[in-house]
PDB file of C-alpha atoms in Angstrom:
ATOM      1  CA  UNK A   7      76.132  66.766 124.487  1.00  0.00           C
ATOM      2  CA  UNK A   8      76.794  67.989 120.971  1.00  0.00           C
ATOM      3  CA  UNK A   9      74.782  71.158 121.486  1.00  0.00           C
ATOM      4  CA  UNK A  10      76.534  71.947 124.753  1.00  0.00           C
ATOM      5  CA  UNK A  11      79.965  71.583 123.192  1.00  0.00           C
ATOM      6  CA  UNK A  12      78.991  74.058 120.504  1.00  0.00           C
ATOM      7  CA  UNK A  13      78.007  76.509 123.204  1.00  0.00           C
ATOM      8  CA  UNK A  14      81.590  76.595 124.471  1.00  0.00           C
ATOM      9  CA  UNK A  15      83.352  77.019 121.139  1.00  0.00           C
ATOM     10  CA  UNK A  16      85.996  79.367 122.467  1.00  0.00           C
ATOM     11  CA  UNK A  17      88.023  79.280 119.233  1.00  0.00           C
ATOM     12  CA  UNK A  18      85.339  80.682 116.933  1.00  0.00           C
ATOM     13  CA  UNK A  19      86.601  84.249 117.330  1.00  0.00           C
ATOM     14  CA  UNK A  20      89.630  85.738 115.672  1.00  0.00           C
ATOM     15  CA  UNK A  21      93.076  84.976 116.998  1.00  0.00           C
ATOM     16  CA  UNK A  22      95.644  87.671 116.437  1.00  0.00           C
ATOM     17  CA  UNK A  23      98.752  86.781 114.500  1.00  0.00           C
ATOM     18  CA  UNK A  24     100.803  87.470 117.630  1.00  0.00           C
ATOM     19  CA  UNK A  25      98.933  84.829 119.621  1.00  0.00           C
ATOM     20  CA  UNK A  26      99.357  82.351 116.777  1.00  0.00           C
ATOM     21  CA  UNK A  27     103.111  82.941 116.503  1.00  0.00           C
ATOM     22  CA  UNK A  28     103.873  82.821 120.225  1.00  0.00           C
ATOM     23  CA  UNK A  29     101.467  80.189 121.517  1.00  0.00           C
ATOM     24  CA  UNK A  30      99.619  78.498 118.690  1.00  0.00           C
ATOM     25  CA  UNK A  31     101.809  75.419 118.280  1.00  0.00           C
ATOM     26  CA  UNK A  32     102.336  74.950 121.992  1.00  0.00           C
ATOM     27  CA  UNK A  33      98.624  75.095 122.817  1.00  0.00           C
ATOM     28  CA  UNK A  34      97.251  73.012 119.937  1.00  0.00           C
ATOM     29  CA  UNK A  35      97.897  69.586 121.500  1.00  0.00           C
ATOM     30  CA  UNK A  36      96.719  70.760 124.908  1.00  0.00           C
ATOM     31  CA  UNK A  37      93.559  72.157 123.372  1.00  0.00           C
ATOM     32  CA  UNK A  38      92.771  68.900 121.585  1.00  0.00           C
ATOM     33  CA  UNK A  39      93.292  66.931 124.779  1.00  0.00           C
ATOM     34  CA  UNK A  40      91.217  69.273 126.935  1.00  0.00           C
ATOM     35  CA  UNK A  41      88.370  69.275 124.403  1.00  0.00           C
ATOM     36  CA  UNK A  42      88.381  65.462 124.374  1.00  0.00           C
ATOM     37  CA  UNK A  43      88.317  65.197 128.163  1.00  0.00           C
ATOM     38  CA  UNK A  44      85.611  67.854 128.315  1.00  0.00           C
ATOM     39  CA  UNK A  45      83.442  65.809 125.950  1.00  0.00           C
ATOM     40  CA  UNK A  46      84.059  62.519 127.781  1.00  0.00           C
ATOM     41  CA  UNK A  47      83.411  64.084 131.192  1.00  0.00           C
ATOM     42  CA  UNK A  48      79.839  64.952 130.209  1.00  0.00           C
ATOM     43  CA  UNK A  49      78.400  61.586 131.308  1.00  0.00           C
ATOM     44  CA  UNK A  50      80.186  60.859 134.617  1.00  0.00           C
ATOM     45  CA  UNK A  51      79.723  64.456 135.806  1.00  0.00           C
ATOM     46  CA  UNK A  52      75.983  64.038 135.255  1.00  0.00           C
ATOM     47  CA  UNK A  53      75.794  61.996 138.445  1.00  0.00           C
ATOM     48  CA  UNK A  54      77.130  64.834 140.605  1.00  0.00           C
ATOM     49  CA  UNK A  55      75.210  67.501 138.723  1.00  0.00           C
ATOM     50  CA  UNK A  56      71.903  65.814 139.536  1.00  0.00           C
ATOM     51  CA  UNK A  57      72.563  66.496 143.226  1.00  0.00           C
ATOM     52  CA  UNK A  58      74.631  69.693 143.180  1.00  0.00           C
ATOM     53  CA  UNK A  59      72.433  72.057 141.147  1.00  0.00           C
ATOM     54  CA  UNK A  60      68.782  73.014 140.692  1.00  0.00           C
ATOM     55  CA  UNK A  61      66.646  74.571 137.959  1.00  0.00           C
ATOM     56  CA  UNK A  62      68.475  73.239 134.911  1.00  0.00           C
ATOM     57  CA  UNK A  63      67.673  74.448 131.430  1.00  0.00           C
ATOM     58  CA  UNK A  64      65.329  72.227 129.428  1.00  0.00           C
ATOM     59  CA  UNK A  65      67.937  71.429 126.779  1.00  0.00           C
ATOM     60  CA  UNK A  66      70.825  70.953 129.229  1.00  0.00           C
ATOM     61  CA  UNK A  67      69.584  68.258 131.586  1.00  0.00           C
ATOM     62  CA  UNK A  68      68.504  65.370 129.376  1.00  0.00           C
ATOM     63  CA  UNK A  69      66.322  62.786 131.060  1.00  0.00           C
ATOM     64  CA  UNK A  70      67.233  60.250 128.379  1.00  0.00           C
ATOM     65  CA  UNK A  71      70.900  60.597 129.364  1.00  0.00           C
ATOM     66  CA  UNK A  72      69.939  60.050 133.000  1.00  0.00           C
ATOM     67  CA  UNK A  73      68.071  56.882 132.001  1.00  0.00           C
ATOM     68  CA  UNK A  74      71.101  55.610 130.062  1.00  0.00           C
ATOM     69  CA  UNK A  75      73.388  56.257 133.037  1.00  0.00           C
ATOM     70  CA  UNK A  76      70.941  54.572 135.426  1.00  0.00           C
ATOM     71  CA  UNK A  77      70.658  51.490 133.206  1.00  0.00           C
ATOM     72  CA  UNK A  78      74.461  51.363 132.888  1.00  0.00           C
ATOM     73  CA  UNK A  79      74.721  51.380 136.667  1.00  0.00           C
ATOM     74  CA  UNK A  80      72.028  48.724 137.080  1.00  0.00           C
ATOM     75  CA  UNK A  81      73.388  46.393 134.391  1.00  0.00           C
ATOM     76  CA  UNK A  82      76.368  44.974 136.334  1.00  0.00           C
ATOM     77  CA  UNK A  83      74.270  44.680 139.490  1.00  0.00           C
ATOM     78  CA  UNK A  84      71.506  42.691 137.772  1.00  0.00           C
ATOM     79  CA  UNK A  85      73.190  40.758 134.974  1.00  0.00           C
ATOM     80  CA  UNK A  86      76.810  40.071 135.932  1.00  0.00           C
ATOM     81  CA  UNK A  87      76.169  37.518 138.616  1.00  0.00           C
ATOM     82  CA  UNK A  88      76.150  37.173 142.368  1.00  0.00           C
ATOM     83  CA  UNK A  89      79.859  37.931 142.800  1.00  0.00           C
ATOM     84  CA  UNK A  90      79.580  41.336 141.109  1.00  0.00           C
ATOM     85  CA  UNK A  91      76.335  42.012 142.958  1.00  0.00           C
ATOM     86  CA  UNK A  92      78.058  41.166 146.222  1.00  0.00           C
ATOM     87  CA  UNK A  93      80.978  43.488 145.459  1.00  0.00           C
ATOM     88  CA  UNK A  94      78.733  46.389 144.484  1.00  0.00           C
ATOM     89  CA  UNK A  95      76.416  45.864 147.406  1.00  0.00           C
ATOM     90  CA  UNK A  96      73.009  47.237 148.257  1.00  0.00           C
ATOM     91  CA  UNK A  97      74.288  50.853 148.467  1.00  0.00           C
ATOM     92  CA  UNK A  98      75.009  50.735 144.726  1.00  0.00           C
ATOM     93  CA  UNK A  99      71.390  49.852 143.979  1.00  0.00           C
ATOM     94  CA  UNK A 100      70.050  52.438 146.414  1.00  0.00           C
ATOM     95  CA  UNK A 101      72.250  55.192 145.025  1.00  0.00           C
ATOM     96  CA  UNK A 102      71.181  54.345 141.465  1.00  0.00           C
ATOM     97  CA  UNK A 103      67.523  54.628 142.448  1.00  0.00           C
ATOM     98  CA  UNK A 104      68.171  57.939 144.253  1.00  0.00           C
ATOM     99  CA  UNK A 105      69.962  59.301 141.196  1.00  0.00           C
ATOM    100  CA  UNK A 106      67.045  58.248 139.005  1.00  0.00           C
ATOM    101  CA  UNK A 107      64.615  59.898 141.409  1.00  0.00           C
ATOM    102  CA  UNK A 108      66.557  63.174 141.337  1.00  0.00           C
ATOM    103  CA  UNK A 109      66.630  63.037 137.536  1.00  0.00           C
ATOM    104  CA  UNK A 110      62.872  62.578 137.427  1.00  0.00           C
ATOM    105  CA  UNK A 111      62.457  65.594 139.701  1.00  0.00           C
ATOM    106  CA  UNK A 112      64.576  67.710 137.340  1.00  0.00           C
ATOM    107  CA  UNK A 113      62.593  66.423 134.374  1.00  0.00           C
ATOM    108  CA  UNK A 114      59.280  67.307 136.004  1.00  0.00           C
ATOM    109  CA  UNK A 115      60.299  70.982 136.009  1.00  0.00           C
ATOM    110  CA  UNK A 116      60.065  71.053 132.215  1.00  0.00           C
ATOM    111  CA  UNK A 117      56.958  71.120 130.052  1.00  0.00           C
ATOM    112  CA  UNK A 118      58.706  69.997 126.906  1.00  0.00           C
ATOM    113  CA  UNK A 119      55.846  68.029 125.417  1.00  0.00           C
ATOM    114  CA  UNK A 120      53.157  70.650 125.955  1.00  0.00           C
ATOM    115  CA  UNK A 121      52.499  73.973 124.278  1.00  0.00           C
ATOM    116  CA  UNK A 122      53.893  75.877 127.245  1.00  0.00           C
ATOM    117  CA  UNK A 123      57.332  77.488 127.233  1.00  0.00           C
ATOM    118  CA  UNK A 124      59.384  79.078 129.968  1.00  0.00           C
ATOM    119  CA  UNK A 125      60.380  82.510 128.721  1.00  0.00           C
ATOM    120  CA  UNK A 126      62.288  83.282 131.911  1.00  0.00           C
ATOM    121  CA  UNK A 127      64.836  80.468 131.812  1.00  0.00           C
ATOM    122  CA  UNK A 128      67.806  79.908 129.515  1.00  0.00           C
ATOM    123  CA  UNK A 129      67.203  76.490 127.930  1.00  0.00           C
ATOM    124  CA  UNK A 130      70.931  75.580 128.005  1.00  0.00           C
ATOM    125  CA  UNK A 131      71.403  76.638 131.640  1.00  0.00           C
ATOM    126  CA  UNK A 132      73.687  74.272 133.546  1.00  0.00           C
ATOM    127  CA  UNK A 133      71.694  74.840 136.714  1.00  0.00           C
ATOM    128  CA  UNK A 134      71.745  77.156 139.699  1.00  0.00           C
ATOM    129  CA  UNK A 135      73.869  76.716 142.780  1.00  0.00           C
ATOM    130  CA  UNK A 136      71.941  76.333 146.025  1.00  0.00           C
ATOM    131  CA  UNK A 137      71.069  79.415 148.039  1.00  0.00           C
ATOM    132  CA  UNK A 138      73.334  78.628 150.989  1.00  0.00           C
ATOM    133  CA  UNK A 139      76.383  79.213 148.790  1.00  0.00           C
ATOM    134  CA  UNK A 140      75.441  82.885 148.389  1.00  0.00           C
ATOM    135  CA  UNK A 141      75.365  83.267 152.177  1.00  0.00           C
ATOM    136  CA  UNK A 142      78.978  82.072 152.283  1.00  0.00           C
ATOM    137  CA  UNK A 143      80.316  84.563 149.726  1.00  0.00           C
ATOM    138  CA  UNK A 144      82.876  86.820 151.403  1.00  0.00           C
ATOM    139  CA  UNK A 145      83.618  84.421 154.243  1.00  0.00           C
ATOM    140  CA  UNK A 146      86.714  82.239 154.458  1.00  0.00           C
ATOM    141  CA  UNK A 147      86.952  78.454 154.237  1.00  0.00           C
ATOM    142  CA  UNK A 148      90.356  76.911 154.972  1.00  0.00           C
ATOM    143  CA  UNK A 149      91.934  80.328 154.498  1.00  0.00           C
ATOM    144  CA  UNK A 150      90.316  80.920 151.084  1.00  0.00           C
ATOM    145  CA  UNK A 151      87.821  83.726 150.591  1.00  0.00           C
ATOM    146  CA  UNK A 152      84.602  82.356 149.149  1.00  0.00           C
ATOM    147  CA  UNK A 153      83.804  83.899 145.780  1.00  0.00           C
ATOM    148  CA  UNK A 154      81.335  82.837 143.103  1.00  0.00           C
ATOM    149  CA  UNK A 155      84.213  81.598 140.941  1.00  0.00           C
ATOM    150  CA  UNK A 156      85.680  79.484 143.749  1.00  0.00           C
ATOM    151  CA  UNK A 157      82.260  78.081 144.578  1.00  0.00           C
ATOM    152  CA  UNK A 158      81.840  76.844 141.004  1.00  0.00           C
ATOM    153  CA  UNK A 159      85.328  75.447 140.421  1.00  0.00           C
ATOM    154  CA  UNK A 160      86.462  74.462 143.930  1.00  0.00           C
ATOM    155  CA  UNK A 161      84.008  74.337 146.830  1.00  0.00           C
ATOM    156  CA  UNK A 162      81.020  72.895 144.959  1.00  0.00           C
ATOM    157  CA  UNK A 163      82.941  70.001 143.320  1.00  0.00           C
ATOM    158  CA  UNK A 164      84.700  69.361 146.640  1.00  0.00           C
ATOM    159  CA  UNK A 165      81.449  68.084 148.148  1.00  0.00           C
ATOM    160  CA  UNK A 166      81.027  64.954 145.961  1.00  0.00           C
ATOM    161  CA  UNK A 167      84.785  64.390 146.037  1.00  0.00           C
ATOM    162  CA  UNK A 168      84.877  64.404 149.838  1.00  0.00           C
ATOM    163  CA  UNK A 169      81.695  62.331 150.088  1.00  0.00           C
ATOM    164  CA  UNK A 170      83.217  59.808 147.708  1.00  0.00           C
ATOM    165  CA  UNK A 171      86.440  59.646 149.700  1.00  0.00           C
ATOM    166  CA  UNK A 172      84.522  59.121 152.922  1.00  0.00           C
ATOM    167  CA  UNK A 173      82.431  56.289 151.422  1.00  0.00           C
ATOM    168  CA  UNK A 174      85.587  54.682 150.040  1.00  0.00           C
ATOM    169  CA  UNK A 175      86.848  54.209 153.591  1.00  0.00           C
ATOM    170  CA  UNK A 176      84.100  51.655 154.269  1.00  0.00           C
ATOM    171  CA  UNK A 177      84.252  48.435 152.271  1.00  0.00           C
ATOM    172  CA  UNK A 178      80.450  48.163 152.173  1.00  0.00           C
ATOM    173  CA  UNK A 179      80.090  51.504 150.334  1.00  0.00           C
ATOM    174  CA  UNK A 180      83.435  51.585 148.519  1.00  0.00           C
ATOM    175  CA  UNK A 181      82.115  51.016 144.950  1.00  0.00           C
ATOM    176  CA  UNK A 182      79.607  53.855 145.343  1.00  0.00           C
ATOM    177  CA  UNK A 183      82.319  56.011 146.873  1.00  0.00           C
ATOM    178  CA  UNK A 184      84.604  55.469 143.891  1.00  0.00           C
ATOM    179  CA  UNK A 185      81.754  56.353 141.526  1.00  0.00           C
ATOM    180  CA  UNK A 186      80.872  59.558 143.376  1.00  0.00           C
ATOM    181  CA  UNK A 187      84.547  60.511 143.737  1.00  0.00           C
ATOM    182  CA  UNK A 188      85.231  60.175 139.994  1.00  0.00           C
ATOM    183  CA  UNK A 189      82.010  61.976 139.143  1.00  0.00           C
ATOM    184  CA  UNK A 190      83.022  64.845 141.432  1.00  0.00           C
ATOM    185  CA  UNK A 191      86.408  65.101 139.735  1.00  0.00           C
ATOM    186  CA  UNK A 192      84.811  65.334 136.296  1.00  0.00           C
ATOM    187  CA  UNK A 193      82.218  67.768 137.610  1.00  0.00           C
ATOM    188  CA  UNK A 194      85.002  70.013 138.901  1.00  0.00           C
ATOM    189  CA  UNK A 195      86.945  69.704 135.657  1.00  0.00           C
ATOM    190  CA  UNK A 196      83.931  70.741 133.604  1.00  0.00           C
ATOM    191  CA  UNK A 197      83.303  73.737 135.851  1.00  0.00           C
ATOM    192  CA  UNK A 198      86.951  74.751 135.555  1.00  0.00           C
ATOM    193  CA  UNK A 199      86.927  74.442 131.769  1.00  0.00           C
ATOM    194  CA  UNK A 200      83.709  76.433 131.467  1.00  0.00           C
ATOM    195  CA  UNK A 201      85.354  79.217 133.471  1.00  0.00           C
ATOM    196  CA  UNK A 202      88.434  78.945 131.235  1.00  0.00           C
ATOM    197  CA  UNK A 203      86.329  79.241 128.086  1.00  0.00           C
ATOM    198  CA  UNK A 204      84.401  82.189 129.509  1.00  0.00           C
ATOM    199  CA  UNK A 205      87.624  83.976 130.439  1.00  0.00           C
ATOM    200  CA  UNK A 206      88.935  83.384 126.917  1.00  0.00           C
ATOM    201  CA  UNK A 207      85.813  85.045 125.564  1.00  0.00           C
ATOM    202  CA  UNK A 208      86.483  88.125 127.709  1.00  0.00           C
ATOM    203  CA  UNK A 209      90.179  88.162 126.757  1.00  0.00           C
ATOM    204  CA  UNK A 210      89.232  88.133 123.057  1.00  0.00           C
ATOM    205  CA  UNK A 211      87.127  91.239 123.633  1.00  0.00           C
ATOM    206  CA  UNK A 212      90.004  92.902 125.508  1.00  0.00           C
ATOM    207  CA  UNK A 213      92.436  92.023 122.712  1.00  0.00           C
ATOM    208  CA  UNK A 214      90.159  93.715 120.194  1.00  0.00           C
ATOM    209  CA  UNK A 215      90.220  96.874 122.308  1.00  0.00           C
ATOM    210  CA  UNK A 216      94.007  96.730 122.643  1.00  0.00           C
ATOM    211  CA  UNK A 217      94.446  96.332 118.879  1.00  0.00           C
ATOM    212  CA  UNK A 218      92.042  99.201 118.232  1.00  0.00           C
ATOM    213  CA  UNK A 219      93.854 101.437 120.713  1.00  0.00           C
ATOM    214  CA  UNK A 220      97.465 100.767 119.708  1.00  0.00           C
ATOM    215  CA  UNK A 221      97.340  99.805 116.033  1.00  0.00           C
ATOM    216  CA  UNK A 222      98.337 103.317 114.911  1.00  0.00           C
ATOM    217  CA  UNK A 223     101.298 103.465 117.291  1.00  0.00           C
ATOM    218  CA  UNK A 224     102.489 100.009 116.238  1.00  0.00           C
ATOM    219  CA  UNK A 225     102.170 100.459 112.478  1.00  0.00           C
ATOM    220  CA  UNK A 226     102.891 104.152 111.987  1.00  0.00           C
ATOM    221  CA  UNK A 227     105.386 104.838 114.790  1.00  0.00           C
ATOM    222  CA  UNK A 228     106.695 101.296 115.495  1.00  0.00           C
ATOM    223  CA  UNK A 229     106.639 101.837 119.228  1.00  0.00           C
ATOM    224  CA  UNK A 230     108.027  99.012 121.412  1.00  0.00           C
ATOM    225  CA  UNK A 231     105.771  96.565 123.219  1.00  0.00           C
ATOM    226  CA  UNK A 232     106.367  98.323 126.532  1.00  0.00           C
ATOM    227  CA  UNK A 233     104.404 101.274 125.163  1.00  0.00           C
ATOM    228  CA  UNK A 234     101.687  99.405 123.280  1.00  0.00           C
ATOM    229  CA  UNK A 235     100.295  96.977 125.809  1.00  0.00           C
ATOM    230  CA  UNK A 236     102.489  94.158 124.477  1.00  0.00           C
ATOM    231  CA  UNK A 237     101.313  94.585 120.878  1.00  0.00           C
ATOM    232  CA  UNK A 238     103.800  94.609 117.999  1.00  0.00           C
ATOM    233  CA  UNK A 239     104.167  93.636 114.366  1.00  0.00           C
ATOM    234  CA  UNK A 240     106.531  90.675 113.752  1.00  0.00           C
ATOM    235  CA  UNK A 241     107.989  91.946 110.440  1.00  0.00           C
ATOM    236  CA  UNK A 242     109.686  95.019 109.018  1.00  0.00           C
ATOM    237  CA  UNK A 243     106.975  97.377 107.810  1.00  0.00           C
ATOM    238  CA  UNK A 244     107.064  99.271 104.490  1.00  0.00           C
ATOM    239  CA  UNK A 245     108.556 102.755 104.559  1.00  0.00           C
ATOM    240  CA  UNK A 246     105.580 104.245 102.748  1.00  0.00           C
ATOM    241  CA  UNK A 247     103.283 106.066 105.161  1.00  0.00           C
ATOM    242  CA  UNK A 248     100.417 105.743 102.677  1.00  0.00           C
ATOM    243  CA  UNK A 249     100.780 101.969 102.633  1.00  0.00           C
ATOM    244  CA  UNK A 250     101.009 101.878 106.412  1.00  0.00           C
ATOM    245  CA  UNK A 251      97.850 103.929 106.602  1.00  0.00           C
ATOM    246  CA  UNK A 252      96.180 101.377 104.356  1.00  0.00           C
ATOM    247  CA  UNK A 253      97.310  98.657 106.732  1.00  0.00           C
ATOM    248  CA  UNK A 254      95.702 100.514 109.616  1.00  0.00           C
ATOM    249  CA  UNK A 255      92.498 100.813 107.622  1.00  0.00           C
ATOM    250  CA  UNK A 256      92.536  97.055 107.068  1.00  0.00           C
ATOM    251  CA  UNK A 257      92.839  96.387 110.801  1.00  0.00           C
ATOM    252  CA  UNK A 258      89.080  96.327 111.037  1.00  0.00           C
ATOM    253  CA  UNK A 259      86.971  93.391 112.182  1.00  0.00           C
ATOM    254  CA  UNK A 260      84.484  94.081 109.389  1.00  0.00           C
ATOM    255  CA  UNK A 261      87.159  94.155 106.703  1.00  0.00           C
ATOM    256  CA  UNK A 262      87.865  90.785 105.024  1.00  0.00           C
ATOM    257  CA  UNK A 263      91.517  91.804 104.549  1.00  0.00           C
ATOM    258  CA  UNK A 264      92.156  91.939 108.286  1.00  0.00           C
ATOM    259  CA  UNK A 265      95.903  91.373 108.422  1.00  0.00           C
ATOM    260  CA  UNK A 266      95.911  91.060 112.172  1.00  0.00           C
ATOM    261  CA  UNK A 267      93.741  87.991 112.248  1.00  0.00           C
ATOM    262  CA  UNK A 268      94.356  84.340 111.590  1.00  0.00           C
ATOM    263  CA  UNK A 269      91.080  82.449 111.819  1.00  0.00           C
TER     264      UNK A 269
END
């Protein structure tokens, strides 16, 4: 889990002073909360991921985590008495064994403990969607055009959510339904946050291009935001053109005196 969280460190890049001034304080609490939920959601979403994807990366799908989850599911059924066992029911035990079986199948794809390595697969890959999803791209479901983004954040998580809701309607399978439903919600949340982080990465690259394109117009000519793609300097600039030119020279990602950045 720790390695995966590092992979989605969307705040490692530079944040312009304008973003810090206008949104930094408002987004800080939200960011802390979303990061916490993202970390916590790792374990419950594992249950849905075992069924919803294939061909995971060796360092993404951990068999030890699957064992821990399976034991956690078996513990109340085995050790908490007949009343708990009666409430959970046989479907709980069967689903746990099916989840463990699927985890073993994912684990068997890897050759971690041999001298063989897969040079064609990203070791942190969070799995591939099933082929039938690609056949649906471009069609409409409930009025929504199927795109790869909507598959990942909407249609794919909807399957365990709907399955969980359906099982919750029957008292015999209700505990399993609640488990699958919650796992589907966390699975969808993680997919949404991954897309959010990835979009932030692209927006950082766009911001760098915008700064590079308009920095002269903002510093030397003090053009309004309407003419500079929304970019501006939040203070009165010196009258000296030589000093302004020095400021432009410092607006360079490789320069440690980058006045546009607040890391």
